Short mmCIF file of C-alpha atoms and ligand atoms in Angstrom, two decimals:
data_model
loop_
_atom_site.label_atom_id
_atom_site.label_comp_id
_atom_site.label_asym_id
_atom_site.label_seq_id
_atom_site.Cartn_x
_atom_site.Cartn_y
_atom_site.Cartn_z
CA MET A 1 120.59 146.37 116.37
CA SER A 2 117.25 144.60 116.23
CA ILE A 3 115.96 143.17 119.46
CA MET A 4 113.94 139.98 119.31
CA LEU A 5 112.48 137.84 122.03
CA VAL A 6 113.72 134.33 121.37
CA ARG A 7 111.97 131.83 123.56
CA ARG A 8 113.41 128.60 122.23
CA SER A 9 117.10 127.83 122.62
CA CYS A 10 119.10 126.46 119.71
CA ALA A 11 119.11 122.64 119.54
CA GLY A 12 122.47 122.78 117.79
CA CYS A 13 124.42 124.56 120.52
CA GLY A 14 122.07 125.50 123.40
CA GLU A 15 122.44 129.28 122.90
CA THR A 16 119.51 131.70 122.61
CA ASP A 17 121.17 134.51 120.66
CA ALA A 18 119.67 134.45 117.17
CA ALA A 19 119.11 136.84 114.29
CA PRO A 20 115.76 137.23 112.46
CA LEU A 21 115.84 135.62 109.02
CA PHE A 22 112.45 135.48 107.29
CA ARG A 23 108.89 134.25 107.92
CA GLU A 24 109.34 134.22 111.72
CA LEU A 25 112.48 132.08 111.44
CA VAL A 26 115.78 132.95 113.09
CA SER A 27 119.38 131.93 112.54
CA CYS A 28 121.55 131.03 115.56
CA ARG A 29 124.40 133.51 115.84
CA LYS A 30 126.70 130.86 117.29
CA CYS A 31 126.21 127.74 115.15
CA GLY A 32 124.09 128.96 112.22
CA LEU A 33 121.15 126.58 112.75
CA ILE A 34 117.90 128.07 111.42
CA TYR A 35 114.76 127.57 113.51
CA TYR A 36 111.32 128.77 114.57
CA PRO A 37 111.75 130.44 117.96
CA ARG A 38 108.27 130.30 119.49
CA LEU A 39 107.72 127.37 121.85
CA LEU A 40 104.56 125.39 121.11
CA GLU A 41 101.65 125.72 123.52
CA PRO A 42 100.68 122.64 125.59
CA GLY A 43 98.65 120.33 123.33
CA GLU A 44 99.55 122.29 120.16
CA ALA A 45 101.62 119.43 118.70
CA GLU A 46 98.73 116.97 119.18
CA ARG A 47 96.41 119.39 117.37
CA LEU A 48 98.89 119.91 114.53
CA TYR A 49 99.24 116.16 114.02
CA SER A 50 95.58 115.25 114.22
CA ASP A 51 94.12 112.90 111.56
CA GLU A 52 93.83 115.85 109.18
CA TYR A 53 97.60 116.16 108.93
CA PHE A 54 97.78 112.90 106.96
CA ALA A 55 94.58 113.52 104.97
CA GLY A 56 94.34 117.05 103.70
CA ALA A 57 96.58 119.29 105.81
CA GLU A 58 100.08 118.29 104.67
CA TYR A 59 99.54 115.03 102.83
CA PHE A 60 96.66 114.66 100.40
CA ASP A 61 96.00 111.08 101.45
CA TYR A 62 98.96 109.31 103.05
CA TRP A 63 97.23 105.96 103.38
CA SER A 64 96.05 105.58 99.78
CA ASP A 65 99.56 106.53 98.61
CA ARG A 66 101.14 103.76 100.66
CA ALA A 67 102.45 101.77 97.66
CA THR A 68 104.60 104.80 96.80
CA HIS A 69 105.70 105.20 100.43
CA GLU A 70 106.56 101.50 100.53
CA SER A 71 108.85 101.71 97.51
CA ASN A 72 110.61 104.73 99.07
CA PHE A 73 111.02 102.83 102.34
CA ARG A 74 112.43 99.74 100.59
CA ARG A 75 115.16 101.97 99.17
CA ARG A 76 115.65 103.53 102.64
CA MET A 77 116.04 100.04 104.14
CA ARG A 78 118.74 99.18 101.60
CA GLN A 79 120.55 102.45 102.39
CA LEU A 80 120.48 101.73 106.13
CA SER A 81 121.39 98.03 105.87
CA PRO A 82 125.21 98.41 105.70
CA TRP A 83 125.13 100.21 109.07
CA LEU A 84 122.77 97.97 111.04
CA PRO A 85 123.30 94.18 111.09
CA GLU A 86 120.34 91.93 110.33
CA GLY A 87 118.39 90.97 113.45
CA SER A 88 119.31 94.19 115.30
CA HIS A 89 116.68 96.09 117.27
CA LEU A 90 115.52 99.14 115.29
CA TYR A 91 113.27 101.77 116.88
CA GLU A 92 111.46 104.35 114.76
CA VAL A 93 110.62 107.70 116.34
CA GLY A 94 107.61 109.23 114.58
CA CYS A 95 106.59 106.01 112.79
CA SER A 96 103.23 107.29 111.52
CA TYR A 97 101.17 104.40 110.05
CA GLY A 98 104.10 102.00 110.37
CA VAL A 99 104.66 101.64 106.61
CA PHE A 100 108.45 101.71 107.06
CA LEU A 101 108.45 99.35 110.07
CA ASN A 102 106.27 96.90 108.16
CA VAL A 103 108.94 96.76 105.43
CA ALA A 104 111.89 96.89 107.87
CA ARG A 105 110.76 93.90 109.94
CA GLU A 106 111.91 91.65 107.08
CA ARG A 107 115.42 92.49 108.26
CA TRP A 108 115.32 93.81 111.83
CA ARG A 109 113.33 93.51 115.07
CA VAL A 110 111.22 96.67 115.03
CA GLN A 111 109.32 98.96 117.38
CA GLY A 112 108.13 102.53 117.14
CA CYS A 113 106.16 105.41 118.58
CA ASP A 114 104.17 108.35 117.30
CA ILE A 115 101.97 111.02 118.86
CA ALA A 116 99.26 110.66 116.16
CA ALA A 117 96.54 108.38 117.58
CA GLU A 118 94.91 107.28 114.32
CA ALA A 119 98.26 106.51 112.68
CA CYS A 120 99.27 104.33 115.66
CA ARG A 121 95.92 102.53 115.61
CA VAL A 122 96.44 101.62 111.93
CA ALA A 123 100.05 100.52 112.60
CA VAL A 124 98.85 98.14 115.32
CA GLU A 125 95.60 96.89 113.76
CA GLN A 126 96.57 96.69 110.07
CA PHE A 127 100.19 95.63 110.42
CA GLY A 128 100.27 94.08 113.89
CA LEU A 129 103.29 96.23 114.78
CA ASP A 130 104.67 96.94 118.23
CA VAL A 131 103.89 100.66 118.12
CA ARG A 132 102.79 102.89 120.98
CA ARG A 133 101.14 106.27 120.97
CA ALA A 134 103.61 108.29 123.00
CA ASP A 135 106.16 111.04 122.95
CA PHE A 136 109.54 109.28 122.60
CA LEU A 137 110.81 111.12 125.70
CA ASP A 138 108.18 109.25 127.76
CA VAL A 139 109.01 105.78 126.37
CA PRO A 140 110.95 103.70 128.92
CA LEU A 141 114.02 102.20 127.22
CA LYS A 142 117.01 100.61 128.92
CA ARG A 143 120.61 101.29 127.94
CA GLY A 144 121.66 98.87 125.22
CA GLU A 145 118.08 97.79 124.48
CA VAL A 146 118.04 99.41 121.02
CA ASP A 147 120.76 99.12 118.34
CA GLY A 148 119.49 101.76 115.96
CA PHE A 149 117.02 104.64 115.85
CA CYS A 150 115.47 106.09 112.73
CA LEU A 151 113.57 109.34 112.23
CA TRP A 152 112.23 109.85 108.72
CA ASP A 153 111.26 113.49 108.10
CA THR A 154 110.70 113.83 111.84
CA ILE A 155 113.56 115.79 113.47
CA GLU A 156 112.37 119.08 111.95
CA HIS A 157 109.01 118.63 113.72
CA LEU A 158 110.37 118.02 117.23
CA ASP A 159 109.96 120.61 119.93
CA ALA A 160 113.34 119.72 121.44
CA PRO A 161 115.48 117.51 119.16
CA ASP A 162 118.41 117.99 121.55
CA LYS A 163 116.54 116.08 124.27
CA TYR A 164 115.69 113.30 121.79
CA LEU A 165 119.31 112.96 120.65
CA ALA A 166 120.51 112.97 124.27
CA LYS A 167 118.08 110.13 125.07
CA MET A 168 119.17 108.14 122.00
CA ALA A 169 122.81 108.59 123.02
CA GLU A 170 121.92 107.27 126.50
CA VAL A 171 120.09 104.21 125.15
CA LEU A 172 122.39 103.16 122.29
CA PRO A 173 125.48 101.03 122.88
CA PRO A 174 128.77 102.32 121.40
CA GLY A 175 128.56 101.75 117.65
CA GLY A 176 124.75 102.06 117.66
CA VAL A 177 123.31 104.26 114.93
CA VAL A 178 120.86 107.08 114.38
CA ALA A 179 119.56 107.41 110.81
CA LEU A 180 117.45 110.35 109.74
CA THR A 181 116.13 112.34 106.83
CA THR A 182 115.34 116.05 106.77
CA GLY A 183 115.23 118.94 104.32
CA ASP A 184 118.60 120.62 103.59
CA ILE A 185 118.28 124.39 103.83
CA GLY A 186 121.87 124.69 102.60
CA SER A 187 120.99 122.92 99.33
CA TRP A 188 121.06 124.74 95.99
CA LEU A 189 117.27 124.68 95.62
CA ALA A 190 116.60 125.95 99.16
CA ARG A 191 119.10 128.78 98.74
CA LYS A 192 117.67 129.71 95.34
CA GLN A 193 114.05 129.69 96.55
CA GLY A 194 114.69 131.35 99.94
CA GLU A 195 111.51 131.78 101.95
CA ARG A 196 109.44 130.20 99.13
CA TRP A 197 111.17 126.80 99.54
CA ARG A 198 108.42 124.18 99.97
CA GLN A 199 109.93 122.80 103.20
CA ILE A 200 109.43 126.10 105.01
CA HIS A 201 106.20 125.82 106.93
CA PRO A 202 106.36 126.68 110.60
CA PRO A 203 105.10 125.65 113.09
CA THR A 204 105.01 122.04 111.80
CA HIS A 205 108.63 122.40 110.64
CA LEU A 206 110.57 124.00 113.51
CA TRP A 207 114.20 123.19 112.59
CA TYR A 208 115.90 123.82 109.24
CA PHE A 209 119.20 121.96 109.14
CA SER A 210 121.98 122.14 106.59
CA GLU A 211 124.56 119.37 106.21
CA ALA A 212 126.95 121.38 108.43
CA THR A 213 124.50 122.31 111.22
CA LEU A 214 123.10 118.77 111.32
CA ARG A 215 126.59 117.29 111.59
CA ARG A 216 127.51 119.67 114.43
CA THR A 217 124.24 118.98 116.27
CA LEU A 218 124.84 115.22 116.08
CA GLU A 219 128.47 115.63 117.21
CA ARG A 220 127.27 117.56 120.25
CA PHE A 221 125.59 114.35 121.41
CA GLY A 222 128.49 112.04 120.63
CA PHE A 223 127.40 110.94 117.15
CA GLU A 224 129.77 110.78 114.20
CA VAL A 225 128.24 111.06 110.73
CA VAL A 226 129.37 107.98 108.77
CA TRP A 227 127.22 108.40 105.65
CA SER A 228 125.14 111.16 104.13
CA ALA A 229 123.50 111.73 100.76
CA HIS A 230 120.86 113.78 99.03
CA ILE A 231 118.21 111.16 98.39
CA GLY A 232 115.52 110.91 95.75
CA MET A 233 111.91 109.98 96.49
CA SER A 234 109.03 108.68 94.48
CA ARG A 235 105.84 110.68 94.81
CA SER A 236 102.39 109.96 93.49
CA LEU A 237 101.19 112.33 90.80
CA GLY A 238 98.20 113.04 93.06
CA GLN A 239 100.49 114.27 95.88
CA ILE A 240 102.62 116.34 93.49
CA VAL A 241 99.60 118.10 91.97
CA TYR A 242 98.06 118.53 95.43
CA SER A 243 101.25 120.15 96.83
CA LEU A 244 101.54 122.50 93.85
CA THR A 245 97.90 123.57 93.54
CA SER A 246 95.89 122.80 96.67
CA LEU A 247 98.06 122.85 99.83
CA GLY A 248 96.60 125.32 102.34
CA LYS A 249 93.47 125.90 100.23
CA ALA A 250 89.91 125.29 101.41
CA ARG A 251 89.34 122.51 98.84
CA PRO A 252 91.43 120.60 96.30
CA SER A 253 91.93 122.34 92.93
CA LEU A 254 90.06 121.32 89.75
CA LEU A 255 93.33 119.93 88.36
CA HIS A 256 93.76 117.76 91.42
CA ARG A 257 90.17 116.52 91.27
CA LEU A 258 90.61 115.66 87.57
CA CYS A 259 93.82 113.85 88.44
CA VAL A 260 92.05 111.74 91.09
CA GLY A 261 88.94 111.17 88.89
CA SER A 262 91.03 109.91 85.97
CA GLY A 263 93.04 107.49 88.11
CA LEU A 264 96.30 109.28 87.23
CA ALA A 265 96.76 110.30 90.88
CA ARG A 266 98.22 106.85 91.72
CA LEU A 267 100.99 107.15 89.15
CA SER A 268 104.35 107.09 90.95
CA LEU A 269 107.19 109.34 89.75
CA PRO A 270 110.80 109.22 91.00
CA LEU A 271 112.37 112.60 91.63
CA ASN A 272 115.55 113.89 93.25
CA THR A 273 115.54 117.62 93.98
CA PHE A 274 118.81 117.28 95.96
CA ASP A 275 117.36 119.13 98.94
CA LEU A 276 116.46 116.12 101.09
CA LEU A 277 119.29 114.84 103.24
CA MET A 278 119.72 111.33 104.66
CA VAL A 279 122.34 110.89 107.35
CA VAL A 280 123.57 107.86 109.26
CA ALA A 281 125.50 108.68 112.43
CA ARG A 282 127.25 106.28 114.80
CA ARG A 283 127.45 106.69 118.55
CA SER A 284 131.06 107.04 119.59
CA ALA A 285 132.47 105.39 122.70
CA GLU A 286 131.15 107.95 125.18
CA PRO A 287 129.31 111.24 124.66
CA SER A 288 131.08 114.03 126.51
CA ASN A 289 129.72 114.93 129.96
CA THR A 290 129.35 118.60 129.09
CA VAL A 291 127.06 117.72 126.25
CA ARG A 292 124.93 115.34 128.27
CA ARG A 293 124.56 117.90 131.07
CA SER A 294 123.61 120.77 128.78
CA ALA A 295 120.84 118.72 127.21
CA ALA A 296 119.32 117.64 130.51
ZN1 ZN B 1 123.17 127.31 117.68
#
């Protein structure tokens, strides 16, 4: 039997017994959730999500691709609309530059937070959004103040998603919703590619949900999944070429530089690889006490 020091407990069930999988990841022996077991050092998250994250580290240039992000977020807004009445209060956790909130305020009252200082500055100064630079766990919110939370490609980054879900369950009224997107490690592509799957990059991605482990994690906090789908996304040609040829390299590849120089980088291409999951979950009447206690 292999012995492994697991320092992070499973956000899906609270246990710490996990089996090594690949590339430092482990799989929870109780609920099957796959995760990165090392806890981040103090300040490590802030360093990971410095300005470079959105311009060179993970995204080639998030801000200049915003027309593509906007069209994705318009589709996201339409997908969320049946579950959140117009005029409701929507709070985005991990709102980045506020591109989604800027679209969503056509329909809802919006607020958000992010730990990335530059992204928050842009959200406030360029869009005039009510966005604060803070960890969501430190944001004071009263019970019933928010009708819906959204986390787009965020839950996999969180140090302790169980604490976030517990707080959302505390704040939301019965019937309130949590909507989120994340990679699906149970998808055909993820299973086929194994450790080479593009979503696997610890320690920015810490949690690797499947449809089943995500559903169980949400249920643990009193949320019932009411809608889920593998969603498509448009990506700029510049971002696609950058991801394929330049991610993690010292400088962008020749192909990427040619792409930018020719103006082709802005071209937007729709693509569904069926490995990105969107879920809408509704808060049931009362989360169970056991669950709330174990997440405290
Ligand atoms: Zn577990």
